[in-house]
Tab-separated table of C-alpha atoms and ligand atoms in Angstrom:
chain	number	residue	atom	x	y	z
A	23	MET	CA	129.365	156.571	189.627
A	24	LEU	CA	129.446	157.553	185.985
A	25	GLU	CA	131.940	160.222	186.853
A	26	ALA	CA	134.213	157.711	188.569
A	27	ALA	CA	134.024	155.406	185.549
A	28	ALA	CA	134.844	158.290	183.219
A	29	HIS	CA	137.795	159.177	185.401
A	30	ARG	CA	139.134	155.622	185.278
A	31	VAL	CA	138.898	155.547	181.498
A	32	GLN	CA	140.556	158.931	181.264
A	33	ARG	CA	143.503	157.811	183.363
A	34	ARG	CA	144.209	154.895	181.060
A	35	TRP	CA	144.652	157.274	178.127
A	36	PRO	CA	147.862	159.203	177.673
A	37	MET	CA	147.199	162.891	178.274
A	38	ALA	CA	149.315	163.901	175.322
A	39	ALA	CA	147.200	162.051	172.746
A	40	ILE	CA	145.289	164.149	170.231
A	41	VAL	CA	143.047	161.199	169.245
A	42	GLN	CA	142.111	158.223	171.393
A	43	PHE	CA	139.947	155.267	170.387
A	44	GLU	CA	139.021	152.715	173.017
A	45	ASN	CA	137.342	149.467	171.871
A	46	VAL	CA	135.485	151.250	169.114
A	47	GLY	CA	133.007	149.329	166.982
A	48	LEU	CA	130.945	150.525	164.055
A	49	ARG	CA	128.018	148.957	162.247
A	50	TYR	CA	125.906	150.539	159.542
A	51	GLY	CA	122.200	149.985	160.239
A	52	HIS	CA	121.564	146.426	161.397
A	53	GLY	CA	124.522	144.949	159.512
A	54	GLU	CA	127.630	143.254	160.859
A	55	GLU	CA	130.246	145.418	162.527
A	56	VAL	CA	132.563	146.860	159.890
A	57	LEU	CA	135.004	148.068	162.579
A	58	ARG	CA	135.701	145.990	165.675
A	59	ASP	CA	137.628	146.545	168.895
A	60	VAL	CA	139.604	149.423	167.451
A	61	SER	CA	141.913	150.938	170.068
A	62	PHE	CA	144.781	153.303	169.384
A	63	SER	CA	146.026	156.766	170.140
A	64	PHE	CA	147.644	159.421	167.964
A	65	VAL	CA	150.220	161.813	169.325
A	66	PRO	CA	150.083	165.423	168.129
A	67	GLY	CA	152.380	166.244	165.256
A	68	ALA	CA	152.884	162.675	163.995
A	69	PHE	CA	152.245	161.352	160.479
A	70	TYR	CA	150.222	158.146	160.084
A	71	PHE	CA	149.482	155.992	157.089
A	72	LEU	CA	146.351	153.866	157.326
A	73	THR	CA	146.613	150.928	154.946
A	74	GLY	CA	144.431	147.947	154.147
A	75	ALA	CA	142.620	146.257	151.295
A	76	SER	CA	139.507	147.672	149.667
A	77	GLY	CA	136.584	147.292	152.074
A	78	ALA	CA	138.849	146.834	155.117
A	79	GLY	CA	137.330	149.850	156.887
A	80	LYS	CA	139.712	152.754	156.178
A	81	THR	CA	137.042	155.235	155.084
A	82	SER	CA	134.806	154.206	157.978
A	83	LEU	CA	137.631	154.919	160.426
A	84	LEU	CA	138.241	158.333	158.843
A	85	ARG	CA	134.509	159.104	159.038
A	86	LEU	CA	134.612	158.429	162.788
A	87	LEU	CA	137.675	160.659	163.113
A	88	HIS	CA	135.924	163.422	161.171
A	89	LEU	CA	132.822	163.141	163.390
A	90	ALA	CA	130.761	162.282	160.327
A	91	GLN	CA	129.719	159.034	161.989
A	92	ARG	CA	129.077	158.014	165.588
A	93	PRO	CA	130.580	154.727	166.799
A	94	SER	CA	128.179	151.899	167.673
A	95	ARG	CA	130.258	151.192	170.759
A	96	GLY	CA	133.451	152.231	172.505
A	97	ALA	CA	134.788	155.696	173.218
A	98	ILE	CA	136.451	158.352	171.097
A	99	ARG	CA	138.279	161.370	172.425
A	100	LEU	CA	139.458	164.161	170.167
A	101	PHE	CA	141.687	166.933	171.526
A	102	GLY	CA	141.052	165.516	174.983
A	103	THR	CA	137.263	165.804	174.597
A	104	ASP	CA	134.944	162.823	174.876
A	105	VAL	CA	132.994	163.032	171.625
A	106	ALA	CA	129.905	161.209	172.981
A	107	ALA	CA	129.613	163.722	175.820
A	108	THR	CA	130.082	166.771	173.592
A	109	PRO	CA	126.940	168.878	173.125
A	110	LYS	CA	125.802	169.021	169.499
A	111	ALA	CA	126.361	172.776	169.435
A	112	ARG	CA	130.081	172.299	170.132
A	113	MET	CA	130.633	169.724	167.371
A	114	PRO	CA	131.267	172.295	164.599
A	115	LEU	CA	134.068	173.806	166.704
A	116	LEU	CA	135.711	170.398	167.086
A	117	ARG	CA	135.248	169.655	163.383
A	118	ARG	CA	136.795	172.961	162.404
A	119	ARG	CA	140.077	171.699	163.792
A	120	ILE	CA	140.043	168.785	161.363
A	121	GLY	CA	140.650	169.020	157.613
A	122	MET	CA	139.293	166.200	155.448
A	123	VAL	CA	140.083	165.214	151.885
A	124	TYR	CA	137.277	162.917	150.741
A	125	GLN	CA	137.860	160.131	148.256
A	126	ASP	CA	135.110	161.647	146.076
A	127	PHE	CA	136.336	165.256	146.668
A	128	ARG	CA	132.895	166.727	147.539
A	129	LEU	CA	133.557	170.066	145.902
A	130	ILE	CA	130.638	172.483	145.706
A	131	ALA	CA	129.580	172.580	142.070
A	132	HIS	CA	128.282	176.136	141.877
A	133	LEU	CA	131.352	177.671	143.544
A	134	SER	CA	134.590	178.496	141.737
A	135	VAL	CA	137.825	176.712	142.615
A	136	ALA	CA	138.951	179.738	144.670
A	137	ASP	CA	135.624	179.905	146.533
A	138	ASN	CA	135.711	176.175	147.282
A	139	ILE	CA	139.168	176.570	148.805
A	140	ALA	CA	138.054	179.668	150.733
A	141	LEU	CA	135.121	177.895	152.413
A	142	PRO	CA	136.802	176.856	155.708
A	143	LEU	CA	138.171	180.394	156.127
A	144	ARG	CA	134.748	181.945	155.446
A	145	ILE	CA	133.181	179.608	158.001
A	146	ALA	CA	135.866	180.740	160.468
A	147	ALA	CA	134.898	184.379	159.630
A	148	GLN	CA	138.358	185.440	158.485
A	149	HIS	CA	138.838	188.806	156.784
A	150	ASP	CA	138.542	188.972	153.006
A	151	ASP	CA	142.134	190.092	152.456
A	152	GLU	CA	143.482	187.246	154.628
A	153	ILE	CA	141.270	184.818	152.714
A	154	ARG	CA	142.482	186.124	149.351
A	155	GLU	CA	146.113	185.771	150.385
A	156	ALA	CA	145.731	182.268	151.855
A	157	VAL	CA	143.713	181.024	148.868
A	158	GLY	CA	146.274	182.506	146.453
A	159	GLU	CA	149.088	180.672	148.263
A	160	MET	CA	147.215	177.365	148.189
A	161	LEU	CA	146.300	177.741	144.511
A	162	ALA	CA	149.951	178.323	143.659
A	163	TRP	CA	151.007	175.363	145.788
A	164	VAL	CA	148.715	172.901	144.088
A	165	GLY	CA	149.520	174.383	140.678
A	166	LEU	CA	146.024	175.688	139.934
A	167	ALA	CA	146.418	179.479	140.029
A	168	HIS	CA	145.289	179.614	136.379
A	169	ARG	CA	142.021	177.813	137.239
A	170	ALA	CA	140.997	179.990	140.202
A	171	GLU	CA	137.706	181.061	138.611
A	172	ALA	CA	136.849	177.713	137.009
A	173	LYS	CA	133.918	175.593	138.200
A	174	PRO	CA	134.856	172.132	139.543
A	175	GLU	CA	133.032	170.259	136.742
A	176	THR	CA	135.441	171.747	134.189
A	177	LEU	CA	138.478	170.272	135.965
A	178	SER	CA	140.078	166.863	135.540
A	179	GLY	CA	139.800	164.330	138.379
A	180	GLY	CA	143.377	165.057	139.456
A	181	GLU	CA	142.740	168.813	139.445
A	182	GLN	CA	139.596	168.358	141.531
A	183	GLN	CA	141.581	166.259	143.963
A	184	ARG	CA	144.144	169.069	144.313
A	185	VAL	CA	141.335	171.585	145.015
A	186	ALA	CA	139.960	169.237	147.691
A	187	ILE	CA	143.410	169.035	149.276
A	188	ALA	CA	143.856	172.815	149.179
A	189	ARG	CA	140.450	173.285	150.839
A	190	ALA	CA	141.304	170.763	153.551
A	191	VAL	CA	144.589	172.415	154.504
A	192	VAL	CA	143.955	176.142	153.934
A	193	ALA	CA	142.804	176.749	157.515
A	194	ARG	CA	145.847	174.907	158.935
A	195	PRO	CA	143.849	172.241	160.768
A	196	ASP	CA	145.285	170.481	163.819
A	197	ILE	CA	144.497	167.155	162.147
A	198	LEU	CA	144.444	166.468	158.418
A	199	LEU	CA	142.622	163.337	157.246
A	200	ALA	CA	143.051	162.278	153.636
A	201	ASP	CA	141.280	159.354	151.975
A	202	GLU	CA	143.302	158.072	148.998
A	203	PRO	CA	144.494	161.618	148.277
A	204	THR	CA	146.719	160.593	145.393
A	205	GLY	CA	144.284	158.229	143.684
A	206	ASN	CA	143.749	160.457	140.656
A	207	VAL	CA	147.133	162.045	140.053
A	208	ASP	CA	150.332	160.940	138.322
A	209	ASP	CA	153.449	159.927	140.251
A	210	ALA	CA	155.065	163.364	140.084
A	211	MET	CA	151.947	165.067	141.486
A	212	ALA	CA	151.499	162.310	144.093
A	213	ASP	CA	155.018	163.019	145.246
A	214	ARG	CA	154.335	166.744	145.426
A	215	LEU	CA	151.118	166.273	147.375
A	216	ILE	CA	152.683	163.913	149.851
A	217	GLN	CA	155.499	166.444	150.318
A	218	LEU	CA	152.828	169.098	151.004
A	219	PHE	CA	151.390	166.852	153.699
A	220	ALA	CA	154.886	166.286	155.092
A	221	SER	CA	155.540	170.059	155.238
A	222	LEU	CA	152.244	170.657	157.001
A	223	ASN	CA	153.169	167.888	159.367
A	224	GLN	CA	156.486	169.612	160.070
A	225	LEU	CA	154.497	172.734	160.969
A	226	GLY	CA	152.693	170.676	163.611
A	227	THR	CA	149.616	169.237	161.859
A	228	THR	CA	148.881	165.605	162.698
A	229	VAL	CA	148.395	163.877	159.345
A	230	VAL	CA	146.477	160.665	158.639
A	231	VAL	CA	146.567	159.351	155.068
A	232	ALA	CA	144.491	156.307	154.110
A	233	THR	CA	145.842	154.563	151.053
A	234	HIS	CA	146.187	151.243	149.236
A	235	ASP	CA	149.296	152.608	147.578
A	236	LEU	CA	152.156	151.007	149.480
A	237	HIS	CA	154.539	152.965	147.287
A	238	LEU	CA	153.519	156.156	149.107
A	239	LEU	CA	154.645	154.772	152.438
A	240	SER	CA	158.313	155.104	151.601
A	241	ARG	CA	157.888	158.810	150.788
A	242	VAL	CA	157.555	159.817	154.433
A	243	PRO	CA	160.215	157.850	156.283
A	244	SER	CA	159.168	159.172	159.693
A	245	ALA	CA	155.523	158.070	159.264
A	246	GLN	CA	153.884	155.438	161.458
A	247	MET	CA	151.961	152.660	159.759
A	248	MET	CA	148.573	151.448	160.803
A	249	ARG	CA	147.032	148.468	159.061
A	250	ILE	CA	143.416	147.458	159.059
A	251	ALA	CA	141.998	144.139	157.870
A	252	GLY	CA	138.395	143.008	158.147
A	253	GLY	CA	137.588	145.963	160.389
A	254	ARG	CA	140.343	145.305	162.928
A	255	LEU	CA	143.711	146.903	163.405
A	256	THR	CA	146.309	144.244	162.772
A	257	ASP	CA	149.804	143.746	163.982
A	258	PRO	CA	152.444	144.621	161.454
A	259	THR	CA	153.818	142.049	159.093
A	260	GLY	CA	156.615	142.229	156.595
A	261	GLY	CA	157.821	145.753	155.939
A	262	LEU	CA	155.160	147.491	158.000
A	263	ARG	CA	156.411	149.152	161.119
A	264	VAL	CA	154.775	149.012	164.534
A	265	PRO	CA	151.318	150.651	164.451
A	266	PRO	CA	150.393	153.545	166.730
A	267	ARG	CA	149.348	151.186	169.485
A	268	ARG	CA	152.985	151.370	170.525
A	269	GLU	CA	152.406	154.938	171.650
A	270	ARG	CA	149.993	153.984	174.378
A	271	ALA	CA	151.134	154.907	177.846
B	272	ATP	N1	127.174	153.675	154.303
B	272	ATP	C1	127.396	152.355	154.407
B	272	ATP	N2	126.393	151.500	154.628
B	272	ATP	C2	126.599	150.170	154.750
B	272	ATP	N3	127.816	149.595	154.646
B	272	ATP	C3	128.867	150.401	154.416
B	272	ATP	C4	128.717	151.816	154.275
B	272	ATP	N4	129.948	152.355	154.052
B	272	ATP	C5	130.811	151.322	154.054
B	272	ATP	N5	130.176	150.154	154.267
B	272	ATP	C6	130.804	148.826	154.379
B	272	ATP	O1	131.791	148.906	155.378
B	272	ATP	C7	132.937	148.129	155.017
B	272	ATP	C8	134.177	149.019	155.074
B	272	ATP	O2	134.067	149.996	154.048
B	272	ATP	P1	135.076	151.211	153.939
B	272	ATP	O3	134.560	152.115	152.858
B	272	ATP	O4	135.299	151.797	155.270
B	272	ATP	O5	136.412	150.452	153.448
B	272	ATP	P2	137.744	151.021	152.790
B	272	ATP	O6	138.866	150.287	153.435
B	272	ATP	O7	137.762	152.514	152.878
B	272	ATP	O8	137.592	150.583	151.271
B	272	ATP	P3	138.142	151.318	149.921
B	272	ATP	O9	139.623	151.233	149.987
B	272	ATP	O10	137.553	150.465	148.826
B	272	ATP	O11	137.603	152.721	149.929
B	272	ATP	C9	132.651	147.555	153.632
B	272	ATP	O12	132.203	146.239	153.813
B	272	ATP	C10	131.535	148.433	153.111
B	272	ATP	O13	130.701	147.714	152.250
């Protein structure tokens, strides 16, 4: 019976989707739901902006996408896999396909900039020479080649943010999630970083950028907009284009 139910749910979801949320809710502890009835799907290779006021639920949604949080209800499929039915041992493999730029960077204090960026490649057991080359390329891209051996605490907030971005993309994840990735940099650097995301996206990475900064939205004309208010996805108003719901089969 369970199998039949699972089959029915599966058929309602488009096979091509890389991410599918169906009536997802999230509450922290015994509090009110901070996300409610969230349903959408992402197609591979698209670029999404997730917008909404402070406290609307953007970070919570990214945490669900990054498997850092389980939903209180509803179903989530990533890469065609039902997350709730995935054995714990397989979770790291799923997570490895997702790069995340946290709002608070989460760099490892005792590791150098280069070693922070190298982490995802070390976890994936890549060879040292491949790691050196990939890290060198990323350092150059984010303009931090001269700080390769520095410890994170000696960097400015904007520099730390660029290290966090380099670490999230160095292993070419299938999905890149970024929480306010331009919050600590000037306009010129914000532009450069968003162009980096756009180039990765052109190489096939599905990109999801959560931001309050409506200015950023115009920098990627092909991006889809997704707006969240009070924990719910809302229909677009004003200049916002149709959210990803449109992509449902
Ligand atoms: N760990 C937690 N425990 C309890 N409540 C939480 C927790 N994290 C977030 N919340 C609550 O969930 C709601 C959504 O928060 P969330 O951080 O997802 O919003 P946001 O849109 O990312 O906000 P911001 O733009 O300010 O980062 C808020 O009411 C917040 O107080």
